[in-house]
Coordinates of C-alpha atoms in Angstrom, one line a residue:
X16 CA 0.0 0.0 0.0
X17 CA 1.3 3.4 -0.9
X18 CA 0.8 6.4 1.4
X19 CA 1.0 9.9 -0.1
X20 CA 1.9 12.8 2.1
X21 CA 0.4 16.1 0.9
X22 CA 2.0 19.2 2.3
X23 CA -0.1 22.3 2.2
X24 CA 1.9 25.5 2.7
X25 CA -0.1 28.4 4.1
X26 CA 1.3 31.9 3.8
X27 CA 0.1 34.8 5.9
X28 CA -0.4 38.2 4.5
X29 CA 1.6 41.0 6.1
X30 CA 1.2 44.7 5.9
X31 CA 4.6 45.8 7.3
X32 CA 8.1 44.3 7.8
X33 CA 11.6 45.5 8.9
X34 CA 15.1 44.2 9.0
X35 CA 18.8 45.0 8.3
X36 CA 21.1 44.3 5.3
X37 CA 24.7 43.6 6.3
X38 CA 26.0 41.8 3.2
X39 CA 27.5 45.0 1.8
X40 CA 29.9 45.3 4.8
X41 CA 32.9 43.1 5.3
X42 CA 32.7 43.7 9.1
X43 CA 29.7 41.3 9.3
X44 CA 29.6 37.6 8.8
X45 CA 28.8 36.9 5.1
X46 CA 29.5 40.5 4.1
X47 CA 32.2 41.9 1.9
X48 CA 33.8 45.0 0.6
X49 CA 32.9 46.5 -2.8
X50 CA 36.1 47.2 -4.7
X51 CA 36.0 49.0 -8.0
X52 CA 35.1 48.1 -10.7
X53 CA 32.5 45.9 -9.1
X54 CA 28.7 45.7 -9.0
X55 CA 26.5 43.3 -7.0
X56 CA 23.0 42.9 -5.8
X57 CA 21.2 41.5 -2.8
X58 CA 17.8 39.9 -2.9
X59 CA 16.1 40.7 0.4
X60 CA 13.2 38.5 1.3
X61 CA 10.3 39.6 3.5
X62 CA 9.3 37.6 6.6
X63 CA 6.0 36.7 4.8
X64 CA 4.0 37.7 1.7
X65 CA 2.5 41.1 1.1
X66 CA -0.8 41.4 -0.8
X67 CA 0.8 44.1 -3.0
X68 CA 4.4 45.1 -3.6
X69 CA 5.1 47.3 -0.5
X70 CA 6.9 50.7 -0.3
X71 CA 10.5 50.3 0.8
X72 CA 12.1 52.8 3.1
X73 CA 15.9 52.8 3.5
X74 CA 18.2 54.2 6.2
X75 CA 21.9 53.8 6.1
X76 CA 23.1 52.9 9.6
X77 CA 26.8 52.3 9.0
X78 CA 29.3 54.0 6.6
X79 CA 32.9 52.9 6.1
X80 CA 33.9 54.8 2.9
X81 CA 37.4 55.2 1.5
X82 CA 39.0 58.7 1.2
X83 CA 39.9 61.0 -0.5
X84 CA 38.0 60.0 -3.6
X85 CA 35.0 57.6 -3.8
X86 CA 32.3 57.0 -6.4
X87 CA 29.6 54.4 -5.9
X88 CA 25.8 54.0 -6.4
X89 CA 23.0 52.3 -4.6
X90 CA 19.4 51.7 -5.6
X91 CA 16.4 49.5 -5.4
X92 CA 15.9 47.6 -8.7
X93 CA 12.8 45.5 -8.1
X94 CA 10.0 45.2 -5.5
X95 CA 7.6 42.2 -5.4
X96 CA 5.2 40.9 -2.9
X97 CA 7.9 38.7 -1.3
X98 CA 11.2 40.4 -1.9
X99 CA 13.1 43.4 -3.2
X100 CA 16.5 43.7 -4.9
X101 CA 19.1 46.2 -3.8
X102 CA 21.9 47.0 -6.3
X103 CA 25.4 48.4 -5.5
X104 CA 27.9 49.6 -8.1
X105 CA 31.4 50.7 -7.2
X106 CA 33.0 52.8 -9.9
X107 CA 36.1 54.1 -8.1
X108 CA 37.9 53.2 -4.9
X109 CA 36.5 51.0 -2.0
X110 CA 33.3 50.8 0.0
X111 CA 34.5 48.9 3.0
X112 CA 31.0 48.7 4.5
X113 CA 27.5 50.0 4.3
X114 CA 24.7 48.7 6.5
X115 CA 21.1 49.4 5.5
X116 CA 18.0 49.3 7.8
X117 CA 14.8 48.9 5.8
X118 CA 11.1 49.1 6.5
X119 CA 8.4 47.7 4.1
X120 CA 4.8 49.0 4.3
X121 CA 1.7 48.2 2.3
X122 CA -0.3 51.3 3.1
X123 CA -1.4 54.2 0.9
X124 CA -1.2 56.7 3.8
X125 CA 2.5 56.5 3.3
X126 CA 4.3 57.5 0.0
X127 CA 8.0 57.1 -0.8
X128 CA 9.8 59.1 -3.5
X129 CA 13.1 57.7 -4.6
X130 CA 15.9 59.9 -5.8
X131 CA 18.6 57.4 -6.4
X132 CA 22.1 58.5 -7.4
X133 CA 21.5 62.1 -8.4
X134 CA 24.5 63.4 -10.4
X135 CA 23.3 66.8 -11.4
X136 CA 22.8 68.2 -7.9
X137 CA 19.8 70.5 -7.8
X138 CA 16.8 71.5 -5.7
X139 CA 13.8 69.5 -6.8
X140 CA 10.0 69.6 -6.5
X141 CA 8.2 66.3 -6.7
X142 CA 4.5 65.7 -7.2
X143 CA 2.7 63.3 -4.8
X144 CA -0.6 61.6 -5.0
X145 CA -2.3 62.0 -1.6
X146 CA -3.6 65.5 -0.8
X147 CA -3.8 64.6 2.9
X148 CA -0.1 64.0 3.5
X149 CA 1.0 66.5 6.1
X150 CA 4.4 65.2 7.3
X151 CA 7.7 64.5 5.4
X152 CA 11.2 63.3 6.2
X153 CA 14.4 62.8 4.2
X154 CA 16.6 59.8 4.3
X155 CA 20.1 60.2 2.9
X156 CA 21.2 56.8 1.6
X157 CA 24.5 57.2 -0.2
X158 CA 27.0 59.8 -1.4
X159 CA 30.2 60.0 -3.4
X160 CA 32.9 62.6 -3.3
X161 CA 36.2 63.8 -4.7
X162 CA 37.1 66.1 -1.8
X163 CA 35.7 67.8 1.3
X164 CA 31.9 68.3 1.4
X165 CA 29.4 70.2 3.5
X166 CA 25.6 70.1 2.9
X167 CA 22.2 69.2 4.3
X168 CA 19.1 68.0 2.5
X169 CA 15.9 69.6 3.7
X170 CA 12.1 69.7 3.0
X171 CA 11.4 73.3 2.0
X172 CA 7.7 73.1 1.2
X173 CA 4.9 70.5 1.4
X174 CA 1.6 71.2 -0.3
X175 CA -1.5 69.1 -1.2
X176 CA 0.2 68.3 -4.6
X177 CA 3.9 68.8 -4.3
X178 CA 6.9 68.4 -2.0
X179 CA 10.1 70.5 -2.5
X180 CA 13.6 69.4 -1.4
X181 CA 16.6 71.8 -1.2
X182 CA 20.3 70.8 -0.9
X183 CA 22.1 73.5 1.2
X184 CA 25.4 74.6 -0.1
X185 CA 27.3 76.6 2.6
X186 CA 30.7 77.9 1.4
X187 CA 30.5 76.0 -1.9
X188 CA 30.2 72.8 0.0
X189 CA 28.7 70.8 -2.9
X190 CA 31.6 71.3 -5.4
X191 CA 33.2 68.0 -4.5
X192 CA 29.9 66.0 -4.2
X193 CA 29.7 63.6 -7.1
X194 CA 26.6 61.4 -6.4
X195 CA 23.8 61.8 -3.8
X196 CA 21.0 59.3 -3.2
X197 CA 18.0 59.9 -0.9
X198 CA 14.4 59.1 -0.3
X199 CA 11.5 61.4 0.6
X200 CA 9.0 59.7 3.0
X201 CA 5.6 61.3 3.1
X202 CA 2.7 60.5 5.3
X203 CA -0.6 61.6 6.8
X204 CA -0.5 63.5 10.1
X205 CA -0.5 60.3 12.2
X206 CA 2.2 58.6 10.1
X207 CA 5.4 60.6 10.9
X208 CA 6.3 62.4 14.1
X209 CA 9.5 64.4 13.6
X210 CA 12.0 65.5 16.2
X211 CA 14.4 68.4 15.6
X212 CA 17.4 67.6 13.5
X213 CA 20.6 66.9 15.3
X214 CA 24.2 68.0 14.3
X215 CA 27.0 66.0 15.9
X216 CA 30.8 66.5 15.9
X217 CA 31.6 63.8 18.3
X218 CA 30.1 60.5 19.5
X219 CA 26.5 61.0 20.5
X220 CA 24.0 59.1 22.7
X221 CA 20.4 60.0 22.2
X222 CA 17.8 60.5 24.9
X223 CA 15.6 57.6 25.8
X224 CA 12.4 57.7 23.8
X225 CA 9.4 55.9 25.3
X226 CA 7.9 53.4 22.9
X227 CA 5.0 54.6 20.7
X228 CA 2.2 52.3 19.7
X229 CA 2.8 50.6 16.3
X230 CA 5.8 52.8 15.5
X231 CA 9.4 52.4 14.5
X232 CA 12.0 54.9 15.6
X233 CA 13.9 55.9 12.4
X234 CA 17.1 57.9 12.4
X235 CA 18.0 58.9 8.9
X236 CA 21.1 60.9 8.0
X237 CA 20.3 64.3 6.3
X238 CA 23.7 65.9 5.8
X239 CA 27.5 65.7 6.2
X240 CA 30.4 68.0 7.0
X241 CA 33.5 66.0 5.9
X242 CA 37.0 67.3 5.6
X243 CA 38.9 64.2 4.3
X244 CA 40.9 63.6 7.5
X245 CA 40.2 59.9 7.2
X246 CA 37.5 57.5 6.0
X247 CA 33.9 58.3 6.6
X248 CA 33.3 55.9 9.5
X249 CA 29.9 56.1 11.3
X250 CA 28.0 53.5 13.1
X251 CA 24.4 54.1 14.4
X252 CA 23.2 51.4 16.9
X253 CA 19.8 51.1 18.5
X254 CA 19.2 49.9 22.0
X255 CA 16.0 49.0 23.9
X256 CA 14.7 48.1 27.3
X257 CA 11.2 47.4 28.5
X258 CA 10.0 51.0 28.2
X259 CA 12.2 52.9 25.8
X260 CA 14.5 52.9 22.8
X261 CA 17.6 55.0 22.2
X262 CA 20.6 55.0 20.0
X263 CA 24.4 55.7 19.9
X264 CA 26.3 57.3 17.0
X265 CA 30.0 56.8 16.9
X266 CA 33.0 55.8 14.9
X267 CA 33.3 52.3 16.3
X268 CA 33.7 50.2 13.1
X269 CA 35.2 46.8 12.7
X270 CA 36.0 46.4 16.4
X271 CA 38.0 49.7 16.5
X272 CA 37.1 53.1 17.9
X273 CA 38.6 55.3 15.1
X274 CA 39.9 58.6 16.2
X275 CA 38.3 60.6 13.4
X276 CA 34.5 61.2 13.7
X277 CA 32.7 62.5 10.7
X278 CA 30.4 65.4 11.6
X279 CA 26.9 65.0 10.2
X280 CA 23.2 65.7 10.7
X281 CA 20.5 63.3 11.3
X282 CA 16.8 63.5 12.1
X283 CA 15.0 61.0 14.4
X284 CA 11.3 60.4 13.9
X285 CA 8.6 58.0 14.8
X286 CA 7.2 56.2 11.7
X287 CA 3.8 54.6 12.1
X288 CA 3.2 51.2 10.6
X289 CA -0.4 50.6 11.8
X290 CA -2.9 53.4 11.6
X291 CA -6.1 54.5 13.5
X292 CA -7.0 57.2 11.0
X293 CA -9.5 55.9 8.5
X294 CA -10.6 58.2 5.6
X295 CA -14.2 57.8 4.7
X296 CA -16.4 59.2 1.9
X297 CA -18.7 62.3 1.8
X298 CA -22.3 61.6 2.6
X299 CA -25.4 63.0 0.9
X300 CA -27.7 63.9 3.7
X301 CA -29.7 66.7 2.0
X302 CA -31.1 66.5 -1.5
X303 CA -33.5 68.5 -3.6
X304 CA -34.6 67.4 -7.1
X305 CA -36.7 69.7 -9.3
X306 CA -38.2 69.0 -12.8
X307 CA -38.6 72.0 -15.0
X308 CA -39.0 73.3 -18.5
X309 CA -35.7 75.0 -19.3
X310 CA -35.9 77.6 -22.1
X311 CA -32.2 77.3 -22.9
X312 CA -32.1 73.5 -22.7
X313 CA -31.5 73.0 -26.4
X314 CA -28.2 75.0 -26.1
X315 CA -26.9 73.1 -23.1
X316 CA -25.0 69.8 -22.9
X317 CA -26.5 66.6 -21.4
X318 CA -25.0 67.2 -18.0
X319 CA -23.4 70.1 -16.1
X320 CA -21.8 69.9 -12.7
X321 CA -21.3 73.0 -10.5
X322 CA -19.3 73.2 -7.3
X323 CA -20.7 76.2 -5.4
X324 CA -17.9 76.5 -2.9
X325 CA -15.2 76.8 -5.5
X326 CA -17.2 78.5 -8.3
X327 CA -16.3 75.7 -10.7
X328 CA -18.5 74.6 -13.6
X329 CA -17.9 71.4 -15.6
X330 CA -20.0 71.1 -18.7
X331 CA -18.0 69.1 -21.3
X332 CA -17.7 65.4 -21.8
X333 CA -14.4 64.7 -20.0
X334 CA -12.9 63.5 -16.8
X335 CA -12.0 66.1 -14.2
X336 CA -10.1 65.8 -11.0
X337 CA -10.4 68.4 -8.2
X338 CA -9.3 68.7 -4.6
X339 CA -11.6 70.5 -2.1
X340 CA -10.0 72.1 0.9
X341 CA -10.6 70.5 4.3
X342 CA -11.9 73.8 5.6
X343 CA -15.3 73.2 3.9
X344 CA -17.8 71.8 6.4
X345 CA -20.3 71.4 3.6
X346 CA -20.0 70.9 -0.1
X347 CA -22.8 72.1 -2.3
X348 CA -23.1 70.5 -5.8
X349 CA -25.6 71.3 -8.4
X350 CA -26.1 68.9 -11.3
X351 CA -28.1 69.8 -14.4
X352 CA -29.4 66.8 -16.4
X353 CA -31.1 67.3 -19.8
X354 CA -34.3 65.2 -20.1
X355 CA -35.7 63.8 -23.4
X356 CA -39.1 62.5 -24.2
X357 CA -39.5 58.7 -23.7
X358 CA -36.4 58.7 -21.5
X359 CA -35.9 58.6 -17.7
X360 CA -33.2 59.9 -15.4
X361 CA -32.0 57.4 -12.8
X362 CA -29.9 58.6 -9.9
X363 CA -27.8 57.0 -7.1
X364 CA -26.3 59.0 -4.3
X365 CA -24.1 57.9 -1.4
X366 CA -26.3 58.2 1.7
X367 CA -24.1 56.9 4.5
X368 CA -20.9 54.9 4.8
X369 CA -21.8 52.8 7.9
X370 CA -25.4 51.8 7.0
X371 CA -25.9 48.0 6.8
X372 CA -28.8 48.6 4.4
X373 CA -29.9 51.3 2.1
X374 CA -26.5 52.9 1.7
X375 CA -27.7 54.9 -1.4
X376 CA -30.5 57.2 -2.2
X377 CA -32.1 55.9 -5.4
X378 CA -34.5 57.7 -7.7
X379 CA -36.0 57.5 -11.1
X380 CA -37.7 60.5 -12.8
X381 CA -39.6 60.2 -16.1
X382 CA -39.3 62.9 -18.8
X383 CA -42.9 63.7 -19.7
X384 CA -44.8 66.6 -21.2
X385 CA -42.8 69.8 -21.4
X386 CA -40.3 68.7 -18.8
X387 CA -36.8 68.9 -20.4
X388 CA -34.6 69.4 -17.3
X389 CA -34.0 67.8 -14.0
X390 CA -31.9 69.7 -11.5
X391 CA -30.2 68.1 -8.5
X392 CA -29.1 70.2 -5.5
X393 CA -26.9 68.0 -3.4
X394 CA -25.4 68.7 0.0
X395 CA -22.3 66.5 0.8
X396 CA -21.1 66.4 4.3
X397 CA -17.5 65.4 5.2
X398 CA -17.2 62.5 7.7
X399 CA -13.6 63.3 8.6
X400 CA -11.6 66.5 8.6
X401 CA -9.6 66.1 5.4
X402 CA -9.1 67.4 1.9
X403 CA -11.6 65.8 -0.5
X404 CA -10.3 64.5 -3.8
X405 CA -13.1 64.1 -6.4
X406 CA -13.2 62.7 -9.9
X407 CA -16.0 63.9 -12.1
X408 CA -16.8 62.0 -15.2
X409 CA -19.3 63.5 -17.7
X410 CA -20.4 61.4 -20.7
X411 CA -23.3 61.8 -23.1
X412 CA -25.7 59.5 -21.1
X413 CA -24.1 59.5 -17.7
X414 CA -22.6 61.7 -15.0
X415 CA -20.6 60.2 -12.2
X416 CA -18.7 61.7 -9.2
X417 CA -16.2 59.5 -7.3
X418 CA -14.2 60.2 -4.2
X419 CA -10.6 58.9 -4.0
X420 CA -9.6 57.6 -0.5
X421 CA -6.2 56.6 0.7
X422 CA -6.2 54.1 3.5
X423 CA -4.3 50.8 3.5
X424 CA -5.5 50.6 -0.1
X425 CA -6.4 53.3 -2.5
X426 CA -10.1 53.2 -3.4
X427 CA -12.7 55.1 -5.3
X428 CA -16.2 55.5 -3.8
X429 CA -19.0 56.4 -6.0
X430 CA -20.8 59.4 -4.5
X431 CA -23.1 60.3 -7.4
X432 CA -24.3 58.4 -10.5
X433 CA -27.0 60.1 -12.7
X434 CA -27.8 58.4 -16.0
X435 CA -30.2 58.7 -18.8
X436 CA -32.1 55.4 -19.6
X437 CA -34.9 54.3 -21.8
X438 CA -38.3 54.4 -20.2

């Protein structure tokens, strides 16, 4: 008798993960130097499977870089649901060691902008997708140089659509900087809690920070003041007890306390990986529908949408995207629908988000007699203090309004659907 053993492997779905990459540092078991000309890559596996490829956040925690001239690059090549690939290329001299702490998050309340290996050093403005991001932090990942350098990377402005980054240049401190790589991490108010930036010229021990719920303490570098005295050697180590976390920053590398300490700036922050803020859709709690004979109906399009708070009118067949400021406690929308004989206007409006039943208002109005217009006066009420991103789609026989929400997943909720149908 034959017995068959069937093994069923069950994978869990995770939404966040974190670990450290030491294979690019000879000081660690299994690690090695990068000696030019050389390139290599590391496939980093997550502890389990993500539902979607996550966002990857990098912080360099150890540098041991050759002087006086060094040129190397570092970048993420691929991100999947179960791993990402980090690529290192050494074009000149030796990278003795670089240690990367990484976090992976599958959540749309966080956005990561990668600026890998910038060669033409310039201030930049990046667009971002979530109008409700309110916090941002920079993480300097790698740098190359041909002489002394002095600079910081800073967030200069954050708006509903853009984030601007400046590279300071005191006393022409960028002239010897060859390559610069960094990330911009953006998040909703709850996501990132920044501390003041810290500039150190000698070994530093941080205060003890009491643990925060569902948060990592991140400590990215944001600038350097390097005079070529010796290699850049910096080692940032975290420590914990039952109540708190703290870190030390020193030049203890490869078992030796090196005399030269590279002055630099870093910025500690709490980074949330599990959120309590849930963004929910606008609700239609007040509605007035009128059927009239419009004298100018023959000259008007099938649908027109007017936003009273912003004085915006949309009356062509197209897709429009707008952001309404969070200061509006009420949003008034008027929709004009042309009505034709032997046709009906069917409408659906989002009534409430938490209703178990009857989540929508539903109506059907017939076009009869002299009636050629149906007007909808709609009052939409915010359910959370937030900027409201709307998508308006006007077609010949249909008018729809969606709201875009960023929670763990990005979603579109249909607020309004008004369509012309056969009677």
